[in-house]
């Protein structure tokens, strides 16, 4: 499968860690040139050094001006992007919504929902210009089923699912496909943070065991396994697929 993305230009947000990084590295291995975007300069540098043709732009997906700068940097270095992956996201506190501060709720929706919209909006002129384009957004199994542990996060990822499906309809006729991946629990720094926030060691172990048990395969997923699904949805093998929210979850939602 080497070289599936030769000649293609991809922007990946959240490229400084976890699944975004794994997706960027997989695209680079298959020949894509990359605009890497993340709020963490250190994380971005760690990814960029492993990609032969990459431009790294540090910025915040909640800021339209940062995304416009990234879009301009991409076009200047590589020409218009025809692939977009919006992996930047946050988990927020694992609390019932009644205990959340308003600022915490706003931040969660700003990053996960508004950030996805702003990123797509900034890149749309390039995706349109390229003609044959694909977007993969990041929802979650928590965007398809409710979550007692992370209810506000679940609501934000549900919004990403419906944004994705709606944009698939809006852009289908112009050749821009829009799909979402819905990972189950994947071993990344984000998942580690969920466990760490459970409390003492016993509580952390209990949350870890409970999360693992939700997956019929009785294990957590790996970032590379989600990245492979993202590459499939971006690729011509998925040419007639748009508007899906695809679980990558070891059978959790089966
Ligand atoms: N790990 C899981 O179990 C899991 C499950 C379901 C969905 N997801 C989703 O997958 C995506 C990637 O998650 P991950 O596990 O790799 O997390 P991660 O924390 O390892 O990586 C997320 C990256 O997004 C970046 N980021 C966060 N806020 C940003 C902002 N405002 N602007 C720019 N960059 C920002 C972070 O700096 C980080 O590099 C997220 O959208 C997450 O919600 C993860």
mmCIF file of C-alpha atoms and ligand atoms in Angstrom:
data_model
loop_
_atom_site.group_PDB
_atom_site.id
_atom_site.type_symbol
_atom_site.label_atom_id
_atom_site.label_comp_id
_atom_site.label_asym_id
_atom_site.label_seq_id
_atom_site.Cartn_x
_atom_site.Cartn_y
_atom_site.Cartn_z
ATOM 1 C CA UNK A 1 0.000 0.000 0.000
ATOM 2 C CA UNK A 2 3.045 2.321 0.057
ATOM 3 C CA UNK A 3 2.510 5.586 -1.766
ATOM 4 C CA UNK A 4 -1.316 5.737 -1.545
ATOM 5 C CA UNK A 5 -1.034 9.478 -0.892
ATOM 6 C CA UNK A 6 1.805 10.465 -3.246
ATOM 7 C CA UNK A 7 1.084 13.919 -4.655
ATOM 8 C CA UNK A 8 -1.567 14.664 -2.007
ATOM 9 C CA UNK A 9 -1.421 17.495 0.531
ATOM 10 C CA UNK A 10 -2.938 16.975 3.990
ATOM 11 C CA UNK A 11 -3.569 19.217 6.961
ATOM 12 C CA UNK A 12 -3.730 17.413 10.314
ATOM 13 C CA UNK A 13 -4.783 19.191 13.517
ATOM 14 C CA UNK A 14 -3.879 17.708 16.882
ATOM 15 C CA UNK A 15 -0.772 16.428 15.118
ATOM 16 C CA UNK A 16 1.403 16.875 18.209
ATOM 17 C CA UNK A 17 0.201 13.819 20.121
ATOM 18 C CA UNK A 18 -1.703 10.568 20.159
ATOM 19 C CA UNK A 19 -3.957 9.716 17.231
ATOM 20 C CA UNK A 20 -3.287 12.947 15.306
ATOM 21 C CA UNK A 21 0.435 12.218 15.391
ATOM 22 C CA UNK A 22 -0.087 8.579 14.363
ATOM 23 C CA UNK A 23 -2.269 9.738 11.455
ATOM 24 C CA UNK A 24 0.317 12.305 10.319
ATOM 25 C CA UNK A 25 3.100 9.709 10.407
ATOM 26 C CA UNK A 26 1.005 7.176 8.487
ATOM 27 C CA UNK A 27 0.175 9.781 5.814
ATOM 28 C CA UNK A 28 3.855 10.749 5.576
ATOM 29 C CA UNK A 29 4.860 7.094 5.134
ATOM 30 C CA UNK A 30 2.442 6.883 2.216
ATOM 31 C CA UNK A 31 3.797 9.936 0.453
ATOM 32 C CA UNK A 32 1.604 12.860 1.566
ATOM 33 C CA UNK A 33 3.014 16.307 2.188
ATOM 34 C CA UNK A 34 1.764 17.669 5.476
ATOM 35 C CA UNK A 35 0.707 20.820 7.240
ATOM 36 C CA UNK A 36 0.864 19.885 10.925
ATOM 37 C CA UNK A 37 -1.126 22.005 13.381
ATOM 38 C CA UNK A 38 -1.261 21.855 17.180
ATOM 39 C CA UNK A 39 -1.204 24.180 20.168
ATOM 40 C CA UNK A 40 1.838 22.301 21.499
ATOM 41 C CA UNK A 41 5.043 23.407 19.755
ATOM 42 C CA UNK A 42 6.991 20.634 21.483
ATOM 43 C CA UNK A 43 4.531 17.975 20.375
ATOM 44 C CA UNK A 44 4.535 19.314 16.826
ATOM 45 C CA UNK A 45 8.338 19.260 16.656
ATOM 46 C CA UNK A 46 8.305 15.611 17.760
ATOM 47 C CA UNK A 47 5.998 14.742 14.879
ATOM 48 C CA UNK A 48 7.577 16.989 12.233
ATOM 49 C CA UNK A 49 11.068 15.517 12.682
ATOM 50 C CA UNK A 50 9.658 12.141 11.602
ATOM 51 C CA UNK A 51 7.969 13.477 8.435
ATOM 52 C CA UNK A 52 10.084 14.209 5.346
ATOM 53 C CA UNK A 53 7.798 16.883 3.854
ATOM 54 C CA UNK A 54 6.066 18.748 6.657
ATOM 55 C CA UNK A 55 5.383 22.305 7.708
ATOM 56 C CA UNK A 56 4.524 22.748 11.395
ATOM 57 C CA UNK A 57 2.308 25.612 12.532
ATOM 58 C CA UNK A 58 1.637 26.183 16.218
ATOM 59 C CA UNK A 59 -1.827 27.521 16.972
ATOM 60 C CA UNK A 60 -5.187 27.094 18.604
ATOM 61 C CA UNK A 61 -8.173 25.595 16.765
ATOM 62 C CA UNK A 62 -10.501 27.966 18.601
ATOM 63 C CA UNK A 63 -8.813 30.942 16.908
ATOM 64 C CA UNK A 64 -9.846 31.616 13.318
ATOM 65 C CA UNK A 65 -6.727 33.732 12.683
ATOM 66 C CA UNK A 66 -4.398 30.857 13.665
ATOM 67 C CA UNK A 67 -6.174 28.544 11.231
ATOM 68 C CA UNK A 68 -6.129 31.134 8.439
ATOM 69 C CA UNK A 69 -2.352 31.466 8.966
ATOM 70 C CA UNK A 70 -1.967 27.689 8.788
ATOM 71 C CA UNK A 71 -4.054 27.501 5.616
ATOM 72 C CA UNK A 72 -1.895 30.206 4.025
ATOM 73 C CA UNK A 73 1.314 28.432 5.091
ATOM 74 C CA UNK A 74 0.042 25.198 3.565
ATOM 75 C CA UNK A 75 -0.873 26.784 0.233
ATOM 76 C CA UNK A 76 2.437 28.683 0.057
ATOM 77 C CA UNK A 77 4.612 25.637 0.742
ATOM 78 C CA UNK A 78 2.707 22.794 -0.932
ATOM 79 C CA UNK A 79 -0.209 24.232 -2.921
ATOM 80 C CA UNK A 80 -3.844 23.568 -1.983
ATOM 81 C CA UNK A 81 -4.574 20.808 0.514
ATOM 82 C CA UNK A 82 -6.954 18.084 -0.657
ATOM 83 C CA UNK A 83 -7.075 16.142 2.619
ATOM 84 C CA UNK A 84 -8.035 17.370 6.084
ATOM 85 C CA UNK A 85 -7.978 15.569 9.443
ATOM 86 C CA UNK A 86 -9.378 17.384 12.486
ATOM 87 C CA UNK A 87 -7.981 15.396 15.407
ATOM 88 C CA UNK A 88 -7.432 18.258 17.903
ATOM 89 C CA UNK A 89 -9.687 17.718 20.859
ATOM 90 C CA UNK A 90 -9.927 17.819 24.641
ATOM 91 C CA UNK A 91 -11.671 15.677 27.213
ATOM 92 C CA UNK A 92 -12.666 18.225 29.836
ATOM 93 C CA UNK A 93 -13.287 17.264 33.469
ATOM 94 C CA UNK A 94 -14.907 13.872 34.132
ATOM 95 C CA UNK A 95 -17.778 15.397 36.138
ATOM 96 C CA UNK A 96 -21.563 15.425 35.974
ATOM 97 C CA UNK A 97 -22.635 18.588 34.093
ATOM 98 C CA UNK A 98 -24.197 20.032 37.285
ATOM 99 C CA UNK A 99 -20.680 20.279 38.766
ATOM 100 C CA UNK A 100 -19.014 21.782 35.671
ATOM 101 C CA UNK A 101 -18.040 25.434 35.612
ATOM 102 C CA UNK A 102 -19.547 27.379 32.722
ATOM 103 C CA UNK A 103 -16.031 28.170 31.481
ATOM 104 C CA UNK A 104 -15.193 24.431 31.373
ATOM 105 C CA UNK A 105 -18.314 23.687 29.335
ATOM 106 C CA UNK A 106 -17.517 26.541 26.951
ATOM 107 C CA UNK A 107 -13.925 25.416 26.484
ATOM 108 C CA UNK A 108 -14.976 21.865 25.684
ATOM 109 C CA UNK A 109 -17.408 23.004 23.017
ATOM 110 C CA UNK A 110 -15.014 25.680 21.737
ATOM 111 C CA UNK A 111 -12.224 23.175 21.067
ATOM 112 C CA UNK A 112 -14.191 20.103 20.020
ATOM 113 C CA UNK A 113 -17.086 21.634 18.080
ATOM 114 C CA UNK A 114 -16.199 25.198 17.120
ATOM 115 C CA UNK A 115 -12.580 24.144 16.482
ATOM 116 C CA UNK A 116 -13.737 21.491 14.013
ATOM 117 C CA UNK A 117 -15.996 23.984 12.235
ATOM 118 C CA UNK A 118 -13.341 26.734 12.113
ATOM 119 C CA UNK A 119 -10.713 24.327 10.767
ATOM 120 C CA UNK A 120 -12.978 23.102 7.988
ATOM 121 C CA UNK A 121 -14.039 26.672 7.188
ATOM 122 C CA UNK A 122 -10.414 27.822 6.874
ATOM 123 C CA UNK A 123 -9.458 24.914 4.613
ATOM 124 C CA UNK A 124 -12.603 24.782 2.468
ATOM 125 C CA UNK A 125 -11.353 27.050 -0.350
ATOM 126 C CA UNK A 126 -8.325 24.777 -0.827
ATOM 127 C CA UNK A 127 -10.346 21.562 -0.588
ATOM 128 C CA UNK A 128 -12.744 22.974 -3.165
ATOM 129 C CA UNK A 129 -9.918 24.035 -5.474
ATOM 130 C CA UNK A 130 -8.397 20.546 -5.347
ATOM 131 C CA UNK A 131 -11.666 19.036 -6.648
ATOM 132 C CA UNK A 132 -11.230 15.520 -5.200
ATOM 133 C CA UNK A 133 -11.069 16.068 -1.476
ATOM 134 C CA UNK A 134 -11.754 14.316 1.799
ATOM 135 C CA UNK A 135 -12.204 15.409 5.391
ATOM 136 C CA UNK A 136 -12.085 13.134 8.443
ATOM 137 C CA UNK A 137 -13.318 14.585 11.726
ATOM 138 C CA UNK A 138 -12.832 13.120 15.191
ATOM 139 C CA UNK A 139 -15.930 12.172 17.145
ATOM 140 C CA UNK A 140 -15.971 9.270 19.622
ATOM 141 C CA UNK A 141 -18.081 6.294 20.674
ATOM 142 C CA UNK A 142 -19.198 8.868 23.279
ATOM 143 C CA UNK A 143 -20.627 10.858 20.361
ATOM 144 C CA UNK A 144 -22.876 7.944 19.368
ATOM 145 C CA UNK A 145 -23.908 6.678 22.821
ATOM 146 C CA UNK A 146 -24.208 8.553 26.102
ATOM 147 C CA UNK A 147 -21.417 8.527 28.674
ATOM 148 C CA UNK A 148 -21.992 8.585 32.436
ATOM 149 C CA UNK A 149 -18.297 9.339 33.036
ATOM 150 C CA UNK A 150 -17.919 12.130 30.463
ATOM 151 C CA UNK A 151 -21.390 13.550 29.741
ATOM 152 C CA UNK A 152 -20.327 16.990 28.489
ATOM 153 C CA UNK A 153 -17.598 15.482 26.282
ATOM 154 C CA UNK A 154 -20.196 13.066 24.939
ATOM 155 C CA UNK A 155 -22.494 15.980 24.032
ATOM 156 C CA UNK A 156 -19.639 17.785 22.245
ATOM 157 C CA UNK A 157 -18.733 14.691 20.217
ATOM 158 C CA UNK A 158 -22.406 14.126 19.342
ATOM 159 C CA UNK A 159 -22.319 17.637 17.881
ATOM 160 C CA UNK A 160 -19.231 16.704 15.834
ATOM 161 C CA UNK A 161 -21.107 13.701 14.414
ATOM 162 C CA UNK A 162 -24.023 15.846 13.247
ATOM 163 C CA UNK A 163 -21.724 18.582 11.909
ATOM 164 C CA UNK A 164 -19.921 15.887 9.913
ATOM 165 C CA UNK A 165 -23.092 14.355 8.505
ATOM 166 C CA UNK A 166 -24.508 17.772 7.637
ATOM 167 C CA UNK A 167 -21.319 18.930 5.902
ATOM 168 C CA UNK A 168 -21.258 15.665 3.955
ATOM 169 C CA UNK A 169 -24.645 16.654 2.527
ATOM 170 C CA UNK A 170 -23.630 20.270 1.907
ATOM 171 C CA UNK A 171 -20.454 19.358 0.002
ATOM 172 C CA UNK A 172 -21.257 16.003 -1.640
ATOM 173 C CA UNK A 173 -22.035 17.433 -5.075
ATOM 174 C CA UNK A 174 -18.744 19.318 -5.253
ATOM 175 C CA UNK A 175 -16.633 16.221 -4.608
ATOM 176 C CA UNK A 176 -15.697 16.848 -0.966
ATOM 177 C CA UNK A 177 -16.336 13.790 1.206
ATOM 178 C CA UNK A 178 -16.785 14.303 4.963
ATOM 179 C CA UNK A 179 -16.647 11.391 7.412
ATOM 180 C CA UNK A 180 -16.021 10.942 11.134
ATOM 181 C CA UNK A 181 -14.145 8.310 13.103
ATOM 182 C CA UNK A 182 -15.564 7.341 16.478
ATOM 183 C CA UNK A 183 -12.780 5.746 18.504
ATOM 184 C CA UNK A 184 -13.427 3.694 21.620
ATOM 185 C CA UNK A 185 -10.775 3.923 24.348
ATOM 186 C CA UNK A 186 -7.409 4.350 22.630
ATOM 187 C CA UNK A 187 -4.078 4.295 24.482
ATOM 188 C CA UNK A 188 -2.918 7.921 24.216
ATOM 189 C CA UNK A 189 -2.056 10.708 26.689
ATOM 190 C CA UNK A 190 -5.757 11.686 26.654
ATOM 191 C CA UNK A 191 -6.846 8.263 27.929
ATOM 192 C CA UNK A 192 -4.096 8.296 30.568
ATOM 193 C CA UNK A 193 -5.437 11.665 31.765
ATOM 194 C CA UNK A 194 -8.937 10.178 32.108
ATOM 195 C CA UNK A 195 -7.593 7.486 34.397
ATOM 196 C CA UNK A 196 -5.389 9.906 36.352
ATOM 197 C CA UNK A 197 -8.414 12.105 37.099
ATOM 198 C CA UNK A 198 -10.288 9.216 38.769
ATOM 199 C CA UNK A 199 -8.610 9.808 42.151
ATOM 200 C CA UNK A 200 -6.244 7.564 44.145
ATOM 201 C CA UNK A 201 -4.510 4.487 42.715
ATOM 202 C CA UNK A 202 -7.418 2.191 43.523
ATOM 203 C CA UNK A 203 -9.935 4.488 41.845
ATOM 204 C CA UNK A 204 -7.652 4.826 38.808
ATOM 205 C CA UNK A 205 -7.314 1.040 38.498
ATOM 206 C CA UNK A 206 -11.089 0.650 38.850
ATOM 207 C CA UNK A 207 -11.789 3.186 36.084
ATOM 208 C CA UNK A 208 -9.185 1.534 33.839
ATOM 209 C CA UNK A 209 -10.760 -1.897 34.379
ATOM 210 C CA UNK A 210 -14.263 -0.508 33.778
ATOM 211 C CA UNK A 211 -13.196 1.188 30.521
ATOM 212 C CA UNK A 212 -11.442 -1.960 29.288
ATOM 213 C CA UNK A 213 -14.432 -4.155 30.126
ATOM 214 C CA UNK A 214 -16.684 -2.045 27.875
ATOM 215 C CA UNK A 215 -14.766 -3.307 24.852
ATOM 216 C CA UNK A 216 -15.775 -6.845 23.821
ATOM 217 C CA UNK A 217 -12.202 -7.362 22.557
ATOM 218 C CA UNK A 218 -11.116 -6.809 26.201
ATOM 219 C CA UNK A 219 -8.335 -4.387 25.315
ATOM 220 C CA UNK A 220 -7.780 -0.737 24.501
ATOM 221 C CA UNK A 221 -7.190 0.357 20.921
ATOM 222 C CA UNK A 222 -3.908 1.719 19.558
ATOM 223 C CA UNK A 223 -3.451 5.085 17.853
ATOM 224 C CA UNK A 224 -2.135 3.314 14.737
ATOM 225 C CA UNK A 225 -5.360 1.314 14.458
ATOM 226 C CA UNK A 226 -7.406 4.525 14.315
ATOM 227 C CA UNK A 227 -4.898 6.124 11.930
ATOM 228 C CA UNK A 228 -5.351 3.223 9.495
ATOM 229 C CA UNK A 229 -9.113 3.817 9.516
ATOM 230 C CA UNK A 230 -8.591 7.531 8.893
ATOM 231 C CA UNK A 231 -6.342 6.736 5.918
ATOM 232 C CA UNK A 232 -8.973 4.382 4.513
ATOM 233 C CA UNK A 233 -11.653 7.100 4.738
ATOM 234 C CA UNK A 234 -9.300 9.627 3.102
ATOM 235 C CA UNK A 235 -8.316 7.236 0.331
ATOM 236 C CA UNK A 236 -9.882 6.513 -3.035
ATOM 237 C CA UNK A 237 -10.935 3.110 -1.635
ATOM 238 C CA UNK A 238 -13.641 5.091 0.183
ATOM 239 C CA UNK A 239 -14.608 7.145 -2.885
ATOM 240 C CA UNK A 240 -18.366 6.471 -2.470
ATOM 241 C CA UNK A 241 -18.414 6.888 1.318
ATOM 242 C CA UNK A 242 -19.497 10.192 2.831
ATOM 243 C CA UNK A 243 -21.434 11.166 5.951
ATOM 244 C CA UNK A 244 -20.538 8.103 8.021
ATOM 245 C CA UNK A 245 -19.531 8.112 11.689
ATOM 246 C CA UNK A 246 -17.414 4.973 11.845
ATOM 247 C CA UNK A 247 -16.726 3.319 15.205
ATOM 248 C CA UNK A 248 -13.179 2.025 15.757
ATOM 249 C CA UNK A 249 -13.956 0.465 19.082
ATOM 250 C CA UNK A 250 -13.229 -3.258 19.443
ATOM 251 C CA UNK A 251 -16.949 -3.993 19.225
ATOM 252 C CA UNK A 252 -18.036 -1.593 21.967
ATOM 253 C CA UNK A 253 -21.090 -0.351 20.063
ATOM 254 C CA UNK A 254 -21.867 -3.665 18.355
HETATM 255 N N1 LIG B 1 -7.812 8.507 23.097
HETATM 256 C C1 LIG B 1 -9.088 8.121 23.109
HETATM 257 O O1 LIG B 1 -9.453 7.158 23.817
HETATM 258 C C2 LIG B 1 -10.103 8.812 22.246
HETATM 259 C C3 LIG B 1 -11.373 8.217 22.124
HETATM 260 C C4 LIG B 1 -12.341 8.828 21.338
HETATM 261 C C5 LIG B 1 -12.045 10.005 20.662
HETATM 262 N N2 LIG B 1 -10.797 10.567 20.788
HETATM 263 C C6 LIG B 1 -10.558 11.801 20.070
HETATM 264 O O2 LIG B 1 -9.426 11.647 19.243
HETATM 265 C C7 LIG B 1 -8.772 12.903 19.074
HETATM 266 C C8 LIG B 1 -7.299 12.737 19.411
HETATM 267 O O3 LIG B 1 -7.222 12.332 20.776
HETATM 268 P P1 LIG B 1 -5.885 11.747 21.435
HETATM 269 O O4 LIG B 1 -6.290 10.636 22.300
HETATM 270 O O5 LIG B 1 -4.859 11.551 20.396
HETATM 271 O O6 LIG B 1 -5.531 12.976 22.407
HETATM 272 P P2 LIG B 1 -4.138 13.675 22.778
HETATM 273 O O7 LIG B 1 -4.458 14.484 23.982
HETATM 274 O O8 LIG B 1 -3.058 12.674 22.827
HETATM 275 O O9 LIG B 1 -3.897 14.639 21.519
HETATM 276 C C9 LIG B 1 -4.739 15.734 21.271
HETATM 277 C C10 LIG B 1 -3.910 16.816 20.607
HETATM 278 O O10 LIG B 1 -4.782 17.927 20.346
HETATM 279 C C11 LIG B 1 -4.085 19.106 20.670
HETATM 280 N N3 LIG B 1 -5.031 20.167 21.005
HETATM 281 C C12 LIG B 1 -5.906 20.195 22.030
HETATM 282 N N4 LIG B 1 -6.562 21.352 22.053
HETATM 283 C C13 LIG B 1 -6.095 22.085 21.010
HETATM 284 C C14 LIG B 1 -6.381 23.378 20.521
HETATM 285 N N5 LIG B 1 -7.281 24.181 21.130
HETATM 286 N N6 LIG B 1 -5.738 23.812 19.425
HETATM 287 C C15 LIG B 1 -4.811 23.030 18.823
HETATM 288 N N7 LIG B 1 -4.477 21.803 19.255
HETATM 289 C C16 LIG B 1 -5.122 21.330 20.339
HETATM 290 C C17 LIG B 1 -3.225 18.739 21.873
HETATM 291 O O11 LIG B 1 -2.142 19.651 22.062
HETATM 292 C C18 LIG B 1 -2.768 17.344 21.506
HETATM 293 O O12 LIG B 1 -1.552 17.364 20.793
HETATM 294 C C19 LIG B 1 -9.506 13.888 19.993
HETATM 295 O O13 LIG B 1 -10.425 14.639 19.240
HETATM 296 C C20 LIG B 1 -10.229 12.983 20.959
HETATM 297 O O14 LIG B 1 -11.384 13.592 21.510
HETATM 298 C C21 LIG B 1 -9.831 9.996 21.563
#
